[in-house]
Amino acid sequence: MSARRLARMVMGAIVHNWPLKVAALALAALLYVGLVATQDSSVYPGPITVTYVHLPPDSVVTNQLKDVEQIRYLAPADVGHLTGSNFQATVDLANVQPTGTPVSLPVDVQADDPRVTIIDVKPRTVTVILDKSAAADVPVTVVKSESGPGVTVGETVFTPQQARVLGPAAAVGRVVAVRVTVTLDPSGLNYDQEVEGVPVDIAGAPVTGVTVVPATFHVQIPQITNGQTRSLPVNPVLSGDPAPGFRVSGIAVSPATVLVQGDATQLVKMIEVDTAPVGVFGATRDVSSVVALSLPTGVAVAGGGTVTVTVHVAALTDTRTLAAGFRLDGQQPGMAYTLNVDSALLTLYGSTADLDRLASVPLVVGLDVAGMGPGKHQVTVVPSLPSGVTLVAVDPTTVTVDIGAPSPAPSDVLPSPVPLSPGLSPAPSPS
């Protein structure tokens, strides 16, 4: 087909029924004018906060999204005046890879009234930086100011001593510690406050864009103005009780004494230093904990504020007498076995828990009669006990077992017929 012929065919299709096509265009224009005439074209100047949806797993947005500055819309006259609360602006992150590279995404603006038509949005796109999220545990450091003249600063105690940093992987990787800055009172007042932690890099510079959990840390720093020292024993404080059947058999503290320093009026009242509670609730074995010391205001420990407390837990023991039946092991078929007693009394020593378990079920002692023939035999009572339970005594120590010979088996051979006397005849068979 030639180009000229093709051009004639295209032109023919365009001008074919051209009066109808012109009329259709005119009708569409009239309808659009009518739509605009029935609605108000308005502009909302913003700002509208842009939020994101469909955030990929293990990802985080690292930049502040730009607000929508202007919205042009059409709305029926009865809709009334619209405010920022009537619009929602979002960007869809479903197909964005967390590479830390800026991407431009279209802004989707929707009105809460379905009769409102959005014509235009400024800006139409916003820049989003999506990165992989990360978490790291870092130490907490306390930096304190100089104390006042004549003031001795005691041991710094703060909790927790470790923090978790959350945020973009690149930023989290730069954090080496969380720094807590404390300003001491120059007059010597004790410091006891919650202080916000700041994530810092290896050079000590703050790292932005990450979250610290927890956000604050409890810092206690005693300051001593009329200082004296005194050596006092450490008193371990326990919380709770061991499990049933167990008891605290001993407590060891290291160090057993500590050197405390503080105001003379405070030290003269002290006879020992309590520890923070050591939990032993439900314990069935030894418990060892490093705990802080509980000190009154104005008193500090020289050379460290913690001690190691080891609580020794042992099982409660008892002696108990229990009855046990007998079981014959190694019986021979056909033999008859008779015992001179039906049971024995076992005196046992062990933990109350083990003895309680033995008392909760019927006890049976096995008697070995394997290979014994007919007659009376003395069999020693030897109980089999679980580990941790000791046999103190058994009564009786032996049992008489009377073994009867087996009964003869009936013969399968019929007896020989007895000859009849002369003149006698067999009795007639019953009919």
CSV table of C-alpha atoms in Angstrom, one decimal:
chain,number,residue,atom,x,y,z
A,1,MET,CA,0.0,0.0,0.0
A,2,SER,CA,1.4,3.4,-1.0
A,3,ALA,CA,1.9,6.2,1.4
A,4,ARG,CA,-0.5,8.4,-0.5
A,5,ARG,CA,-3.2,5.9,-0.3
A,6,LEU,CA,-2.7,5.4,3.4
A,7,ALA,CA,-2.9,9.1,4.0
A,8,ARG,CA,-6.2,9.3,2.1
A,9,MET,CA,-7.6,6.5,4.2
A,10,VAL,CA,-6.6,8.3,7.5
A,11,MET,CA,-8.0,11.5,6.3
A,12,GLY,CA,-11.2,9.8,5.3
A,13,ALA,CA,-11.6,8.3,8.8
A,14,ILE,CA,-11.1,11.7,10.4
A,15,VAL,CA,-13.7,13.6,8.3
A,16,HIS,CA,-16.1,10.7,8.2
A,17,ASN,CA,-19.3,11.8,10.0
A,18,TRP,CA,-17.5,15.0,11.0
A,19,PRO,CA,-20.7,16.9,11.9
A,20,LEU,CA,-21.5,14.2,14.6
A,21,LYS,CA,-18.0,14.4,16.0
A,22,VAL,CA,-18.0,18.2,16.2
A,23,ALA,CA,-21.4,18.0,18.0
A,24,ALA,CA,-20.0,15.5,20.5
A,25,LEU,CA,-17.0,17.7,21.3
A,26,ALA,CA,-19.3,20.7,21.8
A,27,LEU,CA,-21.6,18.6,24.1
A,28,ALA,CA,-18.6,17.5,26.2
A,29,ALA,CA,-17.5,21.1,26.5
A,30,LEU,CA,-20.9,22.2,27.7
A,31,LEU,CA,-21.1,19.3,30.2
A,32,TYR,CA,-17.7,20.3,31.7
A,33,VAL,CA,-18.7,24.0,31.9
A,34,GLY,CA,-21.9,22.8,33.6
A,35,LEU,CA,-19.9,20.7,36.1
A,36,VAL,CA,-17.6,23.6,36.9
A,37,ALA,CA,-20.6,25.9,37.2
A,38,THR,CA,-22.3,23.6,39.8
A,39,GLN,CA,-19.1,23.3,41.9
A,40,ASP,CA,-16.7,25.7,43.6
A,41,SER,CA,-13.0,25.5,42.6
A,42,SER,CA,-11.0,26.3,45.7
A,43,VAL,CA,-7.5,26.3,47.0
A,44,TYR,CA,-6.3,25.1,50.4
A,45,PRO,CA,-2.9,26.7,51.1
A,46,GLY,CA,-1.6,24.0,53.4
A,47,PRO,CA,0.4,22.8,55.0
A,48,ILE,CA,-0.6,19.1,55.1
A,49,THR,CA,1.8,16.7,56.7
A,50,VAL,CA,2.8,13.9,54.4
A,51,THR,CA,2.9,10.4,55.9
A,52,TYR,CA,4.0,7.1,54.5
A,53,VAL,CA,2.3,3.8,54.1
A,54,HIS,CA,3.4,0.2,53.4
A,55,LEU,CA,6.8,0.6,55.1
A,56,PRO,CA,8.9,-2.5,54.2
A,57,PRO,CA,10.0,-4.7,57.1
A,58,ASP,CA,13.2,-3.8,58.9
A,59,SER,CA,13.3,-0.4,57.2
A,60,VAL,CA,13.2,3.2,58.5
A,61,VAL,CA,12.7,6.6,56.8
A,62,THR,CA,15.7,8.7,57.6
A,63,ASN,CA,14.6,12.1,56.3
A,64,GLN,CA,11.8,14.5,57.1
A,65,LEU,CA,9.1,14.4,54.4
A,66,LYS,CA,8.2,17.8,52.9
A,67,ASP,CA,4.7,19.0,53.6
A,68,VAL,CA,2.0,19.6,50.9
A,69,GLU,CA,1.9,23.4,50.4
A,70,GLN,CA,-1.2,23.7,48.3
A,71,ILE,CA,-4.2,21.7,47.2
A,72,ARG,CA,-6.6,22.7,44.4
A,73,TYR,CA,-9.9,21.0,44.5
A,74,LEU,CA,-13.5,21.1,43.3
A,75,ALA,CA,-16.4,20.6,45.7
A,76,PRO,CA,-20.2,21.1,45.7
A,77,ALA,CA,-21.4,24.3,47.2
A,78,ASP,CA,-23.0,22.5,50.2
A,79,VAL,CA,-19.6,20.9,51.3
A,80,GLY,CA,-18.6,24.1,53.0
A,81,HIS,CA,-15.2,25.3,54.0
A,82,LEU,CA,-12.5,22.6,54.1
A,83,THR,CA,-9.6,22.5,56.6
A,84,GLY,CA,-6.4,20.6,56.8
A,85,SER,CA,-8.1,17.8,58.8
A,86,ASN,CA,-10.3,17.1,55.7
A,87,PHE,CA,-7.3,16.0,53.7
A,88,GLN,CA,-4.8,13.1,54.0
A,89,ALA,CA,-1.5,13.1,52.1
A,90,THR,CA,0.5,9.9,51.8
A,91,VAL,CA,3.4,8.3,49.8
A,92,ASP,CA,3.5,4.6,49.1
A,93,LEU,CA,6.8,2.9,50.1
A,94,ALA,CA,5.8,-0.7,49.0
A,95,ASN,CA,8.2,-0.8,46.1
A,96,VAL,CA,11.1,1.3,47.6
A,97,GLN,CA,14.3,-0.5,48.4
A,98,PRO,CA,16.0,0.4,51.8
A,99,THR,CA,19.4,1.4,50.2
A,100,GLY,CA,19.8,4.9,51.8
A,101,THR,CA,19.4,6.5,48.3
A,102,PRO,CA,17.0,9.4,47.9
A,103,VAL,CA,14.0,8.6,45.7
A,104,SER,CA,11.2,10.8,44.5
A,105,LEU,CA,7.6,9.5,45.1
A,106,PRO,CA,4.2,10.9,44.0
A,107,VAL,CA,2.1,12.4,46.8
A,108,ASP,CA,-1.5,11.0,47.0
A,109,VAL,CA,-4.0,13.4,48.5
A,110,GLN,CA,-7.5,12.2,49.4
A,111,ALA,CA,-10.4,14.1,50.9
A,112,ASP,CA,-12.6,12.6,53.6
A,113,ASP,CA,-15.6,13.6,51.5
A,114,PRO,CA,-15.9,11.5,48.3
A,115,ARG,CA,-17.7,14.4,46.5
A,116,VAL,CA,-14.4,16.5,46.6
A,117,THR,CA,-12.2,16.1,43.5
A,118,ILE,CA,-8.5,16.9,43.9
A,119,ILE,CA,-7.3,18.9,40.8
A,120,ASP,CA,-3.7,19.6,41.7
A,121,VAL,CA,-1.2,19.2,44.5
A,122,LYS,CA,2.0,21.2,45.2
A,123,PRO,CA,4.5,19.6,45.4
A,124,ARG,CA,3.4,16.6,43.4
A,125,THR,CA,6.3,14.6,44.6
A,126,VAL,CA,8.5,14.4,47.7
A,127,THR,CA,11.9,13.0,48.4
A,128,VAL,CA,12.1,9.9,50.6
A,129,ILE,CA,15.3,8.2,51.9
A,130,LEU,CA,14.7,4.7,53.1
A,131,ASP,CA,17.4,2.7,54.9
A,132,LYS,CA,17.6,-0.6,56.7
A,133,SER,CA,16.8,-0.4,60.4
A,134,ALA,CA,19.3,-1.7,63.0
A,135,ALA,CA,19.7,-2.0,66.8
A,136,ALA,CA,22.8,-2.2,69.0
A,137,ASP,CA,23.5,-2.4,72.8
A,138,VAL,CA,26.1,0.1,73.9
A,139,PRO,CA,27.5,1.1,77.3
A,140,VAL,CA,26.4,4.1,79.3
A,141,THR,CA,29.0,6.6,80.5
A,142,VAL,CA,28.5,9.3,83.1
A,143,VAL,CA,30.4,12.6,82.7
A,144,LYS,CA,30.2,14.8,85.8
A,145,SER,CA,31.4,18.3,86.5
A,146,GLU,CA,34.0,19.3,89.1
A,147,SER,CA,32.8,19.4,92.7
A,148,GLY,CA,33.0,22.4,94.9
A,149,PRO,CA,36.0,23.3,97.2
A,150,GLY,CA,36.2,21.0,100.3
A,151,VAL,CA,33.7,18.5,98.8
A,152,THR,CA,34.5,14.8,98.4
A,153,VAL,CA,32.6,13.1,95.6
A,154,GLY,CA,31.5,9.5,96.4
A,155,GLU,CA,30.9,6.6,94.1
A,156,THR,CA,28.8,7.2,91.1
A,157,VAL,CA,25.8,4.8,90.8
A,158,PHE,CA,23.6,4.8,87.7
A,159,THR,CA,21.1,2.4,86.2
A,160,PRO,CA,20.8,0.9,83.7
A,161,GLN,CA,24.4,0.6,82.7
A,162,GLN,CA,23.6,-0.4,79.1
A,163,ALA,CA,21.3,1.2,76.5
A,164,ARG,CA,19.8,0.1,73.2
A,165,VAL,CA,20.2,2.3,70.1
A,166,LEU,CA,17.6,2.0,67.3
A,167,GLY,CA,17.5,3.6,63.9
A,168,PRO,CA,19.1,3.5,60.4
A,169,ALA,CA,21.9,1.0,60.1
A,170,ALA,CA,24.4,3.7,59.0
A,171,ALA,CA,23.7,5.9,62.0
A,172,VAL,CA,23.5,3.0,64.6
A,173,GLY,CA,26.9,1.8,63.4
A,174,ARG,CA,28.5,5.1,64.4
A,175,VAL,CA,27.2,5.0,68.0
A,176,VAL,CA,29.8,3.7,70.5
A,177,ALA,CA,28.2,4.8,73.8
A,178,VAL,CA,25.4,6.8,75.4
A,179,ARG,CA,26.7,9.7,77.3
A,180,VAL,CA,25.0,11.1,80.4
A,181,THR,CA,26.2,14.6,81.6
A,182,VAL,CA,25.8,15.5,85.2
A,183,THR,CA,26.4,18.9,86.8
A,184,LEU,CA,27.2,18.7,90.5
A,185,ASP,CA,26.0,21.2,93.1
A,186,PRO,CA,29.1,23.2,94.2
A,187,SER,CA,27.8,23.4,97.7
A,188,GLY,CA,28.0,19.6,98.2
A,189,LEU,CA,24.4,18.5,97.8
A,190,ASN,CA,23.9,14.9,96.8
A,191,TYR,CA,23.0,14.3,93.2
A,192,ASP,CA,19.9,12.0,92.6
A,193,GLN,CA,18.2,12.6,89.2
A,194,GLU,CA,16.9,11.1,86.0
A,195,VAL,CA,19.2,12.3,83.2
A,196,GLU,CA,18.7,12.1,79.4
A,197,GLY,CA,21.3,10.1,77.5
A,198,VAL,CA,22.9,11.3,74.3
A,199,PRO,CA,24.3,8.8,71.7
A,200,VAL,CA,27.9,9.7,70.7
A,201,ASP,CA,30.4,8.4,68.2
A,202,ILE,CA,34.1,7.5,68.7
A,203,ALA,CA,35.1,11.2,68.7
A,204,GLY,CA,32.4,12.1,71.3
A,205,ALA,CA,30.2,13.9,68.9
A,206,PRO,CA,26.4,13.4,69.1
A,207,VAL,CA,24.8,11.0,66.6
A,208,THR,CA,21.4,12.2,65.3
A,209,GLY,CA,18.6,10.2,63.8
A,210,VAL,CA,18.7,7.4,66.3
A,211,THR,CA,16.5,6.5,69.3
A,212,VAL,CA,17.9,5.6,72.7
A,213,VAL,CA,16.0,3.1,74.9
A,214,PRO,CA,15.6,4.0,77.7
A,215,ALA,CA,15.6,7.7,77.1
A,216,THR,CA,16.7,8.6,80.7
A,217,PHE,CA,19.0,7.1,83.3
A,218,HIS,CA,18.9,7.3,87.1
A,219,VAL,CA,22.2,8.8,88.5
A,220,GLN,CA,23.1,9.0,92.1
A,221,ILE,CA,26.3,10.7,93.3
A,222,PRO,CA,26.9,11.4,97.0
A,223,GLN,CA,28.9,14.5,98.0
A,224,ILE,CA,30.6,14.6,101.4
A,225,THR,CA,31.5,17.9,103.1
A,226,ASN,CA,32.5,16.6,106.6
A,227,GLY,CA,34.2,13.4,105.5
A,228,GLN,CA,35.3,10.5,107.7
A,229,THR,CA,35.8,6.8,107.0
A,230,ARG,CA,34.8,3.7,108.8
A,231,SER,CA,35.0,-0.1,108.1
A,232,LEU,CA,31.6,-1.8,108.5
A,233,PRO,CA,30.4,-5.4,107.9
A,234,VAL,CA,28.1,-6.1,105.0
A,235,ASN,CA,24.6,-7.4,105.8
A,236,PRO,CA,23.1,-9.5,103.0
A,237,VAL,CA,19.4,-8.9,102.5
A,238,LEU,CA,17.3,-11.8,101.0
A,239,SER,CA,14.0,-11.6,99.2
A,240,GLY,CA,11.6,-14.5,99.0
A,241,ASP,CA,12.0,-18.1,100.1
A,242,PRO,CA,13.5,-21.2,98.4
A,243,ALA,CA,11.2,-23.8,96.9
A,244,PRO,CA,9.2,-26.1,99.2
A,245,GLY,CA,11.5,-28.8,100.6
A,246,PHE,CA,14.6,-26.5,100.4
A,247,ARG,CA,16.2,-24.1,102.9
A,248,VAL,CA,19.0,-21.5,103.0
A,249,SER,CA,21.9,-23.3,104.5
A,250,GLY,CA,24.4,-20.5,104.4
A,251,ILE,CA,25.3,-17.0,103.0
A,252,ALA,CA,28.7,-15.8,101.8
A,253,VAL,CA,29.6,-12.2,101.0
A,254,SER,CA,32.6,-10.9,99.2
A,255,PRO,CA,34.0,-8.6,100.4
A,256,ALA,CA,32.6,-9.2,103.9
A,257,THR,CA,33.5,-5.6,105.0
A,258,VAL,CA,33.6,-2.3,103.2
A,259,LEU,CA,35.2,1.0,103.9
A,260,VAL,CA,32.5,3.7,103.9
A,261,GLN,CA,33.0,7.4,103.9
A,262,GLY,CA,30.6,10.2,104.7
A,263,ASP,CA,29.5,12.8,107.2
A,264,ALA,CA,30.6,12.0,110.7
A,265,THR,CA,27.0,12.4,112.1
A,266,GLN,CA,25.8,9.7,109.6
A,267,LEU,CA,28.7,7.2,110.2
A,268,VAL,CA,28.3,7.2,114.0
A,269,LYS,CA,24.8,5.7,113.6
A,270,MET,CA,25.8,2.9,111.3
A,271,ILE,CA,26.7,-0.6,112.5
A,272,GLU,CA,26.5,-2.5,109.2
A,273,VAL,CA,25.8,-1.9,105.5
A,274,ASP,CA,22.8,-3.6,103.9
A,275,THR,CA,22.8,-4.9,100.4
A,276,ALA,CA,20.1,-4.5,97.8
A,277,PRO,CA,17.7,-7.5,98.1
A,278,VAL,CA,19.0,-10.8,96.7
A,279,GLY,CA,16.1,-12.9,95.3
A,280,VAL,CA,15.9,-16.5,96.3
A,281,PHE,CA,12.2,-17.1,95.6
A,282,GLY,CA,11.7,-20.7,94.4
A,283,ALA,CA,15.4,-21.5,94.4
A,284,THR,CA,16.5,-25.2,94.4
A,285,ARG,CA,20.3,-24.5,94.1
A,286,ASP,CA,22.8,-21.9,95.1
A,287,VAL,CA,22.2,-18.3,94.0
A,288,SER,CA,25.0,-15.9,93.4
A,289,SER,CA,24.4,-12.2,92.6
A,290,VAL,CA,26.4,-9.0,92.3
A,291,VAL,CA,24.3,-6.4,94.1
A,292,ALA,CA,24.7,-2.7,95.1
A,293,LEU,CA,24.9,-1.5,98.7
A,294,SER,CA,22.0,0.3,100.3
A,295,LEU,CA,23.5,3.5,101.8
A,296,PRO,CA,22.0,6.4,103.6
A,297,THR,CA,22.2,9.9,102.1
A,298,GLY,CA,25.6,11.4,102.5
A,299,VAL,CA,27.5,8.1,102.8
A,300,ALA,CA,29.5,6.4,100.0
A,301,VAL,CA,31.7,3.3,99.7
A,302,ALA,CA,35.4,3.8,99.0
A,303,GLY,CA,36.6,1.6,96.1
A,304,GLY,CA,33.4,0.3,94.7
A,305,GLY,CA,29.7,0.2,95.5
A,306,THR,CA,28.9,-3.5,94.8
A,307,VAL,CA,29.5,-6.9,96.6
A,308,THR,CA,29.0,-10.5,95.6
A,309,VAL,CA,26.4,-12.4,97.6
A,310,THR,CA,26.3,-16.2,97.4
A,311,VAL,CA,23.3,-17.9,99.0
A,312,HIS,CA,23.7,-21.6,99.6
A,313,VAL,CA,20.4,-23.6,99.2
A,314,ALA,CA,20.1,-27.2,100.5
A,315,ALA,CA,17.3,-29.7,100.5
A,316,LEU,CA,15.4,-30.1,103.8
A,317,THR,CA,16.2,-33.6,105.2
A,318,ASP,CA,14.1,-36.0,107.4
A,319,THR,CA,14.0,-39.6,108.7
A,320,ARG,CA,10.7,-41.4,108.0
A,321,THR,CA,9.4,-45.0,108.4
A,322,LEU,CA,7.3,-46.3,105.5
A,323,ALA,CA,5.6,-49.7,105.0
A,324,ALA,CA,6.5,-51.8,101.9
A,325,GLY,CA,4.9,-54.9,100.5
A,326,PHE,CA,6.8,-57.8,98.9
A,327,ARG,CA,7.2,-59.0,95.3
A,328,LEU,CA,8.7,-62.4,94.5
A,329,ASP,CA,11.2,-62.3,91.7
A,330,GLY,CA,12.2,-65.5,89.9
A,331,GLN,CA,9.2,-67.8,90.8
A,332,GLN,CA,9.0,-71.2,89.1
A,333,PRO,CA,5.8,-72.4,87.5
A,334,GLY,CA,3.8,-74.8,89.6
A,335,MET,CA,5.5,-74.0,92.9
A,336,ALA,CA,3.5,-72.7,95.9
A,337,TYR,CA,5.1,-69.8,97.7
A,338,THR,CA,4.2,-68.7,101.3
A,339,LEU,CA,5.7,-65.8,103.3
A,340,ASN,CA,5.8,-65.6,107.0
A,341,VAL,CA,5.1,-61.8,106.9
A,342,ASP,CA,3.2,-59.6,104.5
A,343,SER,CA,5.3,-56.4,104.7
A,344,ALA,CA,8.4,-54.7,106.0
A,345,LEU,CA,9.0,-51.3,107.7
A,346,LEU,CA,11.7,-49.2,106.0
A,347,THR,CA,13.3,-46.4,107.9
A,348,LEU,CA,14.6,-43.9,105.3
A,349,TYR,CA,16.8,-40.8,105.4
A,350,GLY,CA,16.7,-38.1,102.7
A,351,SER,CA,15.2,-34.8,101.5
A,352,THR,CA,11.7,-34.2,102.4
A,353,ALA,CA,10.8,-33.8,98.8
A,354,ASP,CA,12.1,-37.3,98.0
A,355,LEU,CA,10.5,-38.9,101.0
A,356,ASP,CA,7.2,-37.2,100.2
A,357,ARG,CA,7.4,-38.7,96.7
A,358,LEU,CA,8.1,-42.2,98.1
A,359,ALA,CA,5.2,-41.9,100.6
A,360,SER,CA,2.7,-40.9,97.8
A,361,VAL,CA,2.9,-44.3,96.1
A,362,PRO,CA,2.7,-48.0,97.3
A,363,LEU,CA,6.2,-49.3,98.1
A,364,VAL,CA,7.2,-52.8,97.0
A,365,VAL,CA,10.5,-54.7,97.9
A,366,GLY,CA,11.6,-57.5,95.6
A,367,LEU,CA,12.6,-60.8,97.1
A,368,ASP,CA,14.9,-63.0,94.9
A,369,VAL,CA,13.6,-66.6,94.9
A,370,ALA,CA,15.1,-67.6,91.6
A,371,GLY,CA,16.5,-71.2,91.6
A,372,MET,CA,15.1,-72.1,95.1
A,373,GLY,CA,13.6,-75.6,95.5
A,374,PRO,CA,10.9,-76.8,97.8
A,375,GLY,CA,11.4,-76.1,101.5
A,376,LYS,CA,11.8,-73.1,103.7
A,377,HIS,CA,14.3,-70.4,102.8
A,378,GLN,CA,15.5,-67.2,104.6
A,379,VAL,CA,15.6,-64.3,102.0
A,380,THR,CA,17.3,-61.0,102.9
A,381,VAL,CA,15.2,-57.9,102.5
A,382,VAL,CA,17.2,-55.5,100.2
A,383,PRO,CA,15.1,-52.4,99.1
A,384,SER,CA,16.0,-50.6,95.9
A,385,LEU,CA,16.0,-46.9,96.7
A,386,PRO,CA,16.3,-43.7,94.5
A,387,SER,CA,19.5,-41.7,94.5
A,388,GLY,CA,19.7,-39.4,97.6
A,389,VAL,CA,17.6,-41.6,99.9
A,390,THR,CA,19.5,-43.8,102.4
A,391,LEU,CA,18.2,-46.9,104.2
A,392,VAL,CA,18.6,-46.5,108.0
A,393,ALA,CA,16.9,-49.7,109.1
A,394,VAL,CA,14.6,-52.4,107.9
A,395,ASP,CA,12.3,-54.7,109.9
A,396,PRO,CA,12.4,-57.6,109.4
A,397,THR,CA,15.8,-58.0,107.8
A,398,THR,CA,14.9,-61.4,106.4
A,399,VAL,CA,11.7,-63.1,105.3
A,400,THR,CA,10.9,-66.9,105.5
A,401,VAL,CA,9.7,-68.1,102.1
A,402,ASP,CA,8.1,-71.6,102.2
A,403,ILE,CA,8.1,-73.2,98.8
A,404,GLY,CA,5.9,-76.2,98.3
A,405,ALA,CA,6.7,-79.0,95.8
A,406,PRO,CA,4.7,-79.0,92.6
A,407,SER,CA,1.6,-81.3,92.4
A,408,PRO,CA,2.1,-84.4,90.1
A,409,ALA,CA,0.4,-84.1,86.8
A,410,PRO,CA,-2.5,-86.5,86.1
A,411,SER,CA,-1.5,-89.6,84.0
A,412,ASP,CA,-2.8,-90.0,80.5
A,413,VAL,CA,-2.7,-93.9,80.7
A,414,LEU,CA,-6.1,-95.6,81.5
A,415,PRO,CA,-6.1,-98.2,84.3
A,416,SER,CA,-6.1,-101.9,83.3
A,417,PRO,CA,-9.5,-103.6,83.5
A,418,VAL,CA,-10.1,-105.7,86.6
A,419,PRO,CA,-11.0,-109.4,85.7
A,420,LEU,CA,-14.5,-110.4,86.6
A,421,SER,CA,-15.1,-113.2,89.1
A,422,PRO,CA,-16.7,-116.4,87.8
A,423,GLY,CA,-20.5,-116.1,87.6
A,424,LEU,CA,-20.5,-112.3,87.3
A,425,SER,CA,-21.3,-110.4,84.2
A,426,PRO,CA,-20.7,-106.6,83.4
A,427,ALA,CA,-23.4,-104.3,84.5
A,428,PRO,CA,-25.7,-103.3,81.6
A,429,SER,CA,-25.0,-100.0,80.0
A,430,PRO,CA,-27.4,-97.2,80.7
A,431,SER,CA,-29.8,-96.8,77.9
